[in-house]
Tab-separated table of C-alpha atoms and ligand atoms in Angstrom:
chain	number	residue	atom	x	y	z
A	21	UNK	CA	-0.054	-19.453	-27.907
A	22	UNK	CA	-3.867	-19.580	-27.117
A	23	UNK	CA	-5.302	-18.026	-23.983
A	24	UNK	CA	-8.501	-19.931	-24.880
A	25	UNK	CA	-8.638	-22.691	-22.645
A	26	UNK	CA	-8.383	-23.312	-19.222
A	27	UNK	CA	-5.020	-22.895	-16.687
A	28	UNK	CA	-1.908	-21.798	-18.311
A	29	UNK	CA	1.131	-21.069	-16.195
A	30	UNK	CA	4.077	-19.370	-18.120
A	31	UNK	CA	7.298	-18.357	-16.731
A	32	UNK	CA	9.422	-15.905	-18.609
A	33	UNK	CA	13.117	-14.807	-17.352
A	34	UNK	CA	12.813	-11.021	-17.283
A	35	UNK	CA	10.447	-8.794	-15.930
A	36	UNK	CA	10.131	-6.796	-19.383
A	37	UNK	CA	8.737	-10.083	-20.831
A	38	UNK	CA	5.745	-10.226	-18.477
A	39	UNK	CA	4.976	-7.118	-19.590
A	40	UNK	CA	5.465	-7.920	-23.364
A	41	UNK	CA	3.739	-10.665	-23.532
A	42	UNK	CA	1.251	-9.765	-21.541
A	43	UNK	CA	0.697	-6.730	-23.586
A	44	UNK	CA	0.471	-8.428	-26.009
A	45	UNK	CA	-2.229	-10.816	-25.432
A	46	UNK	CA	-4.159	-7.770	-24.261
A	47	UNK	CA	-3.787	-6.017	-27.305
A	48	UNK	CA	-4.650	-9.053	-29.584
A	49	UNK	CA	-7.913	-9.488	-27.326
A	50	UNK	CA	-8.809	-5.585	-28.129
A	51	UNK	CA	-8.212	-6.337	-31.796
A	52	UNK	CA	-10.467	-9.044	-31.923
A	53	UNK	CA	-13.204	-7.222	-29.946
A	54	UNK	CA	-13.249	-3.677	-29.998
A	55	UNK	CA	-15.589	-3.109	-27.715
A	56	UNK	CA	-13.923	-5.050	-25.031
A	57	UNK	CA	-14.302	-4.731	-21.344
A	58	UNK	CA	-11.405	-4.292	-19.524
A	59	UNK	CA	-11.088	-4.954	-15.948
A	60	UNK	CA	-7.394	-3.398	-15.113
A	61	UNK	CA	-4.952	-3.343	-12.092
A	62	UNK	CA	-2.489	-0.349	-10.423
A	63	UNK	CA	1.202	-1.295	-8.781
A	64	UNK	CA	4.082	-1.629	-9.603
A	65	UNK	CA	3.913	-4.737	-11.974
A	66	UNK	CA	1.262	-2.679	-14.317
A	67	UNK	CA	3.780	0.016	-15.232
A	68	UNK	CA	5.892	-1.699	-17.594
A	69	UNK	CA	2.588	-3.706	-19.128
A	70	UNK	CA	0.885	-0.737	-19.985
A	71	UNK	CA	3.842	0.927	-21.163
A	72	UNK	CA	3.816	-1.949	-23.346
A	73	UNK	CA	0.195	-1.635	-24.564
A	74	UNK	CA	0.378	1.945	-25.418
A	75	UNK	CA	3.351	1.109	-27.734
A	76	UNK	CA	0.551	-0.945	-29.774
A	77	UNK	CA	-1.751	1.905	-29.400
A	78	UNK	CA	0.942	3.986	-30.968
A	79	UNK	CA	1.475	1.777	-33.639
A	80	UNK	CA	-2.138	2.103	-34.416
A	81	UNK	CA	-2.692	-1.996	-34.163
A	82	UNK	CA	-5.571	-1.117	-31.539
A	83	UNK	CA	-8.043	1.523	-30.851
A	84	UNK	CA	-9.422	2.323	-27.097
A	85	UNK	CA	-12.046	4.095	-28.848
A	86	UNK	CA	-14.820	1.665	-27.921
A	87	UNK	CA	-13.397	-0.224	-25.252
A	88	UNK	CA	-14.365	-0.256	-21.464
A	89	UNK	CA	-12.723	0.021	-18.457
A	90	UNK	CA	-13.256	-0.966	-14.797
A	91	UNK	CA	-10.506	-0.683	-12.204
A	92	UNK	CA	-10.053	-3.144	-9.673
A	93	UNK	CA	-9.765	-1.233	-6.741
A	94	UNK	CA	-9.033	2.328	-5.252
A	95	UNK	CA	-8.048	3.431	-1.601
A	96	UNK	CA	-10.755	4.925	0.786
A	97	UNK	CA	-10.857	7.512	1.146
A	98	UNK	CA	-8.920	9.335	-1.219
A	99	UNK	CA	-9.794	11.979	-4.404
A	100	UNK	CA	-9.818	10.926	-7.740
A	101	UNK	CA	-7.238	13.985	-8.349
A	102	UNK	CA	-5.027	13.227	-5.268
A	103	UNK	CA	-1.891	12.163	-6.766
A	104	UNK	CA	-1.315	9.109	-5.115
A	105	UNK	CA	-4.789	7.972	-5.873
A	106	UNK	CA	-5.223	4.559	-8.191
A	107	UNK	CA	-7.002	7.103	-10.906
A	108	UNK	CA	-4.156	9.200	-11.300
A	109	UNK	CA	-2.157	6.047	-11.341
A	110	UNK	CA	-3.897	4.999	-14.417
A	111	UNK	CA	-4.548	8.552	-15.905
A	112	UNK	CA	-0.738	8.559	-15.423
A	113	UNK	CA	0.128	5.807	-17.094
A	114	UNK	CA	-2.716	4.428	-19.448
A	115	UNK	CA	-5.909	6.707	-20.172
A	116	UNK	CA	-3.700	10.134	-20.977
A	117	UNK	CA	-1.758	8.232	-23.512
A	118	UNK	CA	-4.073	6.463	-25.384
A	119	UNK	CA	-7.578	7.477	-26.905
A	120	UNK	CA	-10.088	6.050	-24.451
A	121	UNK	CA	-13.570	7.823	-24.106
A	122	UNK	CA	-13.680	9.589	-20.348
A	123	UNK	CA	-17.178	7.864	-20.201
A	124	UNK	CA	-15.865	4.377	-20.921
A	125	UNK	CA	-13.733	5.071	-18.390
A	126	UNK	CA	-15.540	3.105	-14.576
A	127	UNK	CA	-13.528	3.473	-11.323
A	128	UNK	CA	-14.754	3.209	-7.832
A	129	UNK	CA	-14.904	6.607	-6.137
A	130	UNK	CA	-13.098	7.253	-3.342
A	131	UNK	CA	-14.617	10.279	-1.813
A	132	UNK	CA	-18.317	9.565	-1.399
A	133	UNK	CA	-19.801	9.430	1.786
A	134	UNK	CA	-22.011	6.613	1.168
A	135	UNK	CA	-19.606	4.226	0.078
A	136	UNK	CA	-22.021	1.056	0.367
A	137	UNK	CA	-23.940	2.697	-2.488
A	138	UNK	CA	-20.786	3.560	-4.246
A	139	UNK	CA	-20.093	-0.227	-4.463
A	140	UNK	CA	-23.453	-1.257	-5.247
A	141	UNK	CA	-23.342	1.264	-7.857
A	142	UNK	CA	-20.180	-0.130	-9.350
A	143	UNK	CA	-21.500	-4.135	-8.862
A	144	UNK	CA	-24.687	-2.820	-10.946
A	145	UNK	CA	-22.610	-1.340	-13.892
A	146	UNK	CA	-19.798	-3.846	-14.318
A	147	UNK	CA	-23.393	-6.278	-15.003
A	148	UNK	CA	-25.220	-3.749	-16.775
A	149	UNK	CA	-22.712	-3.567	-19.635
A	150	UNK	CA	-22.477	-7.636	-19.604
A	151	UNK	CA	-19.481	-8.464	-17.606
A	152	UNK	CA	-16.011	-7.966	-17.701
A	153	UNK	CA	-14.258	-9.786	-20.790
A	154	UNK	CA	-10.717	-9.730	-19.425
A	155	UNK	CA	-9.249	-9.295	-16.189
A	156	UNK	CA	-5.594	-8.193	-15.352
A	157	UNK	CA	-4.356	-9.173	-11.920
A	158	UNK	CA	-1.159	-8.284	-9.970
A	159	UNK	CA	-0.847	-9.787	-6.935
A	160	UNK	CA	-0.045	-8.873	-3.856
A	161	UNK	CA	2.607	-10.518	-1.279
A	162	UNK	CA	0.313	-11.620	1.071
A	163	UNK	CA	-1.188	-13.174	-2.073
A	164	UNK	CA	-4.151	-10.685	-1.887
A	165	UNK	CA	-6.140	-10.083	-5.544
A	166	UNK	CA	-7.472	-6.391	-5.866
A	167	UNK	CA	-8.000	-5.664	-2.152
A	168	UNK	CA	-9.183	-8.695	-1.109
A	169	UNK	CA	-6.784	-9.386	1.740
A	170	UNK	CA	-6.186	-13.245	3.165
A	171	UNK	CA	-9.183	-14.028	4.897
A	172	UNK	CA	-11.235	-12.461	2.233
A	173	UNK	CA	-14.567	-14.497	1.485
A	174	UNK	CA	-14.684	-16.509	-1.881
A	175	UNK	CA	-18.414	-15.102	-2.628
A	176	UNK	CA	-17.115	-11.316	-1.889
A	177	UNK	CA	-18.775	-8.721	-3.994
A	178	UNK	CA	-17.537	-5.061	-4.568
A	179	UNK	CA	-16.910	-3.578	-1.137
A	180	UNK	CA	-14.986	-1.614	1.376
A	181	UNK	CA	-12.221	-3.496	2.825
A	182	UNK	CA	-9.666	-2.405	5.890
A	183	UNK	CA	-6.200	-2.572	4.512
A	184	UNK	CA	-3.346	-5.009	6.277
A	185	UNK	CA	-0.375	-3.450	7.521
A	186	UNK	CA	1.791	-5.225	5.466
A	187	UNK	CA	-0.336	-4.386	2.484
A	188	UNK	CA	-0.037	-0.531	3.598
A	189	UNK	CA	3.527	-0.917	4.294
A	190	UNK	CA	3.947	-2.373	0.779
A	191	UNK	CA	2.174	0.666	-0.765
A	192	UNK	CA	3.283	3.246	1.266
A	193	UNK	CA	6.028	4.299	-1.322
A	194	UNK	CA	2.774	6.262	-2.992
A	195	UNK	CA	2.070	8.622	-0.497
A	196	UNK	CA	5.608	10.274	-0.050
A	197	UNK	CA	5.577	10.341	3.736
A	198	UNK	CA	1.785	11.032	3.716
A	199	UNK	CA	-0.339	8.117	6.108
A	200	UNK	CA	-1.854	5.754	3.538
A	201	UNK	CA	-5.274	5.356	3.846
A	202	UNK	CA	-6.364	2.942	6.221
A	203	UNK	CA	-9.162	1.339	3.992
A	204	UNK	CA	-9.903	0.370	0.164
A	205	UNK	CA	-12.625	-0.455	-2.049
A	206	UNK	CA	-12.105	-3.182	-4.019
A	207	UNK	CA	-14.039	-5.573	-6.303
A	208	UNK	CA	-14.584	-8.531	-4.876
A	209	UNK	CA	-13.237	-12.592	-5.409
A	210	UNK	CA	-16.803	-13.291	-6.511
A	211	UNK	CA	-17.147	-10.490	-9.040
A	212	UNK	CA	-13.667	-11.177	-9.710
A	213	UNK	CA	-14.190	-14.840	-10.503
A	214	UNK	CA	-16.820	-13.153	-13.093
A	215	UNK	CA	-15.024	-12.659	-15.551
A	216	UNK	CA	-14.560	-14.484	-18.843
A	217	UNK	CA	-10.852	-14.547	-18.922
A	218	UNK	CA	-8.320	-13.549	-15.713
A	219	UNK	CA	-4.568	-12.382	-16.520
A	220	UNK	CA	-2.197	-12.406	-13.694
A	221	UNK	CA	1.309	-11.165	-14.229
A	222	UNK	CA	3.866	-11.193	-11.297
A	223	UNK	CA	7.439	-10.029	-11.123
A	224	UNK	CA	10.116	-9.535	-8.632
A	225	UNK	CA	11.193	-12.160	-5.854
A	226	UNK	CA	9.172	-10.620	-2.999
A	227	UNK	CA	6.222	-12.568	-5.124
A	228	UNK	CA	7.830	-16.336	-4.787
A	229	UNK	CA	6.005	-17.370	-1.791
A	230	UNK	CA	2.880	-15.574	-2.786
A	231	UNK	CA	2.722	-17.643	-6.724
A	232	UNK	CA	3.892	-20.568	-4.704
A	233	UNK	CA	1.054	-20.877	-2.217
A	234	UNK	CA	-1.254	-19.791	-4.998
A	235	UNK	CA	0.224	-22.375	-7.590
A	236	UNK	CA	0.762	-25.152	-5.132
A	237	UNK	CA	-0.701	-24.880	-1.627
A	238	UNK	CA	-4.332	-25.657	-0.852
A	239	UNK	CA	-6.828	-23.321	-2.383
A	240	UNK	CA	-7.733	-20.847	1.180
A	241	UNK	CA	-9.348	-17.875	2.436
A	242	UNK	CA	-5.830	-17.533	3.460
A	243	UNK	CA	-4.355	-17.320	-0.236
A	244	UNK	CA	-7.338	-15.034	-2.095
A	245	UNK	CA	-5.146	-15.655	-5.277
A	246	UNK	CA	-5.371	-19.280	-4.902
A	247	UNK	CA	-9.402	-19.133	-5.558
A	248	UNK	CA	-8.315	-18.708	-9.559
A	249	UNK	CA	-7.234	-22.109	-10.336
A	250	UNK	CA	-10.995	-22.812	-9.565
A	251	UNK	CA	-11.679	-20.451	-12.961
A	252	UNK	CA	-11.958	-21.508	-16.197
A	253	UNK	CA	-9.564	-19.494	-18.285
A	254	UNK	CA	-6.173	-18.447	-16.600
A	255	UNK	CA	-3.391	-17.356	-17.330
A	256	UNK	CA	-0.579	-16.734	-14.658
A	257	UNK	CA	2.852	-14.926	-16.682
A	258	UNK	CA	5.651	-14.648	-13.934
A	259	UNK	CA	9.283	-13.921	-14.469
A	260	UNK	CA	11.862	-16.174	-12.884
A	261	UNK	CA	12.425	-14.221	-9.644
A	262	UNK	CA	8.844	-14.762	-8.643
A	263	UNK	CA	8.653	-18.068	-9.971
A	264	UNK	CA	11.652	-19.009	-7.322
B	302	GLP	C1	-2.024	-3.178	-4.766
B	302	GLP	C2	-3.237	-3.421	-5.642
B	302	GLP	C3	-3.227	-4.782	-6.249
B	302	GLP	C4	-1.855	-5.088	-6.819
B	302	GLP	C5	-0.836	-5.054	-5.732
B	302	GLP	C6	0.571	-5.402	-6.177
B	302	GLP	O1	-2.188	-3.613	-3.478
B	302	GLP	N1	-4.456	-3.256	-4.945
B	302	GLP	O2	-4.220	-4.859	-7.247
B	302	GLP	O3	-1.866	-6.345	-7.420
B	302	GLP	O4	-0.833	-3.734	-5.240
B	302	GLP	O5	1.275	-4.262	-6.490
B	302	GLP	P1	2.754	-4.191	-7.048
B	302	GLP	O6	2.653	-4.563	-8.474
B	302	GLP	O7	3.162	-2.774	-6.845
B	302	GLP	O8	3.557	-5.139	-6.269
């Protein structure tokens, strides 16, 4: 299977198949070019994929040892070391298990002040090193990509965003009780839409209406995920429970 060209849909039955094949597309694309830039997602979906790609990592068929990374998003405002923070997400489950270089390593900060610079800053580097090569996507079920929420404009850049209630609600299960924070910085559609090659992967049946509208409904504001079947090099894995 090629990845290479244009919009391809696949829909595996089980959610541990997303992950594997997912995985391994990823790791094929770090074998091919080590120095690959990464953008990479947090939730729920992402645990099983990168439990996946570490298992290659293991193996020794890839290296992180040159490869970049640049998170989608993380919630404002928050520390890096809070536990319930996207960072510790991804130290958690990625970056501690596998051999990527701390400065290779790019994630919005959540606990500046000046958090206009802070995404300027990020804009600016994700450019400076050329772009990001391949972009994993979850998605959320108010069909929301990174933290751009419905209504979210198609020429967005990296920015802070106010967080929906349903979108909190959906997240909550992080922060143990604790209030979750009320906004986000996220990249945005535009740099998004930047990148050479986009990866969605969607499980579970609370994401059927949310692939649905973004497979088959008009492409809208309304729908942020719908704005990828305007890109040229797609791929959308779902399991069958999302694909209902
Ligand atoms: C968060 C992230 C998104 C992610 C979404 C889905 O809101 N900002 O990038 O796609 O969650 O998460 P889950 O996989 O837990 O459903």
């Amino acid at each position: 299977m090629s990845i290479e060209e244009q919009f391809t849909f696949l829909e595996v039955s089980k959610a541990k198949e997303v992950a594997k094949l997912a995985a391994k597309i990823v790791a094929n694309n770090i074998k091919k070019n080590k120095g690959i830039v990464l953008g990479l997602a947090t939730g729920n979906t992402m645990v099983e994929f990168y439990k996946e790609l570490v298992k290659y990592y293991k193996k020794g068929f890839i290296s992180f040892s040159k490869v970049k990374t640049f998170n989608l998003d993380e919630y404002y405002p928050i520390n890096s070391e809070d536990k319930s923070s996207f960072r510790s997400f991804m130290n958690k489950h990625l970056f501690d298990k596998v051999n990527i270089k701390e400065k290779n390593i790019n994630f919005l900060n959540g606990d500046v002040k000046d958090f206009k610079k802070e995404c300027e800053r990020y804009e600016n580097k994700i450019k400076k090193v050329g772009g990001i090569d391949l972009q994993i996507l979850g998605i959320g079920v108010n069909g929301h990509v990174g933290f751009n929420e419905p209504g979210s404009s198609f020429t967005s850049i990296t920015r802070r965003v106010k967080l929906s209630s349903s979108t909190k609600k959906a997240n909550a299960r992080e922060f143990k009780g604790k209030q979750v924070p009320k906004y986000a910085l996220t990249m945005g559609i535009k740099t998004i839409l930047s990148s050479d090659k986009i990866i969605l992967l969607a499980i579970g049946d609370k994401k059927a209406r949310a692939i649905k509208k973004t497979l088959e409904g008009k492409i809208t504001k309304k729908v942020p995920a719908s704005v990828l079947r305007k890109h040229k090099n797609v791929s959308i894995i779902i399991d069958c429970k999302a694909g209902k």
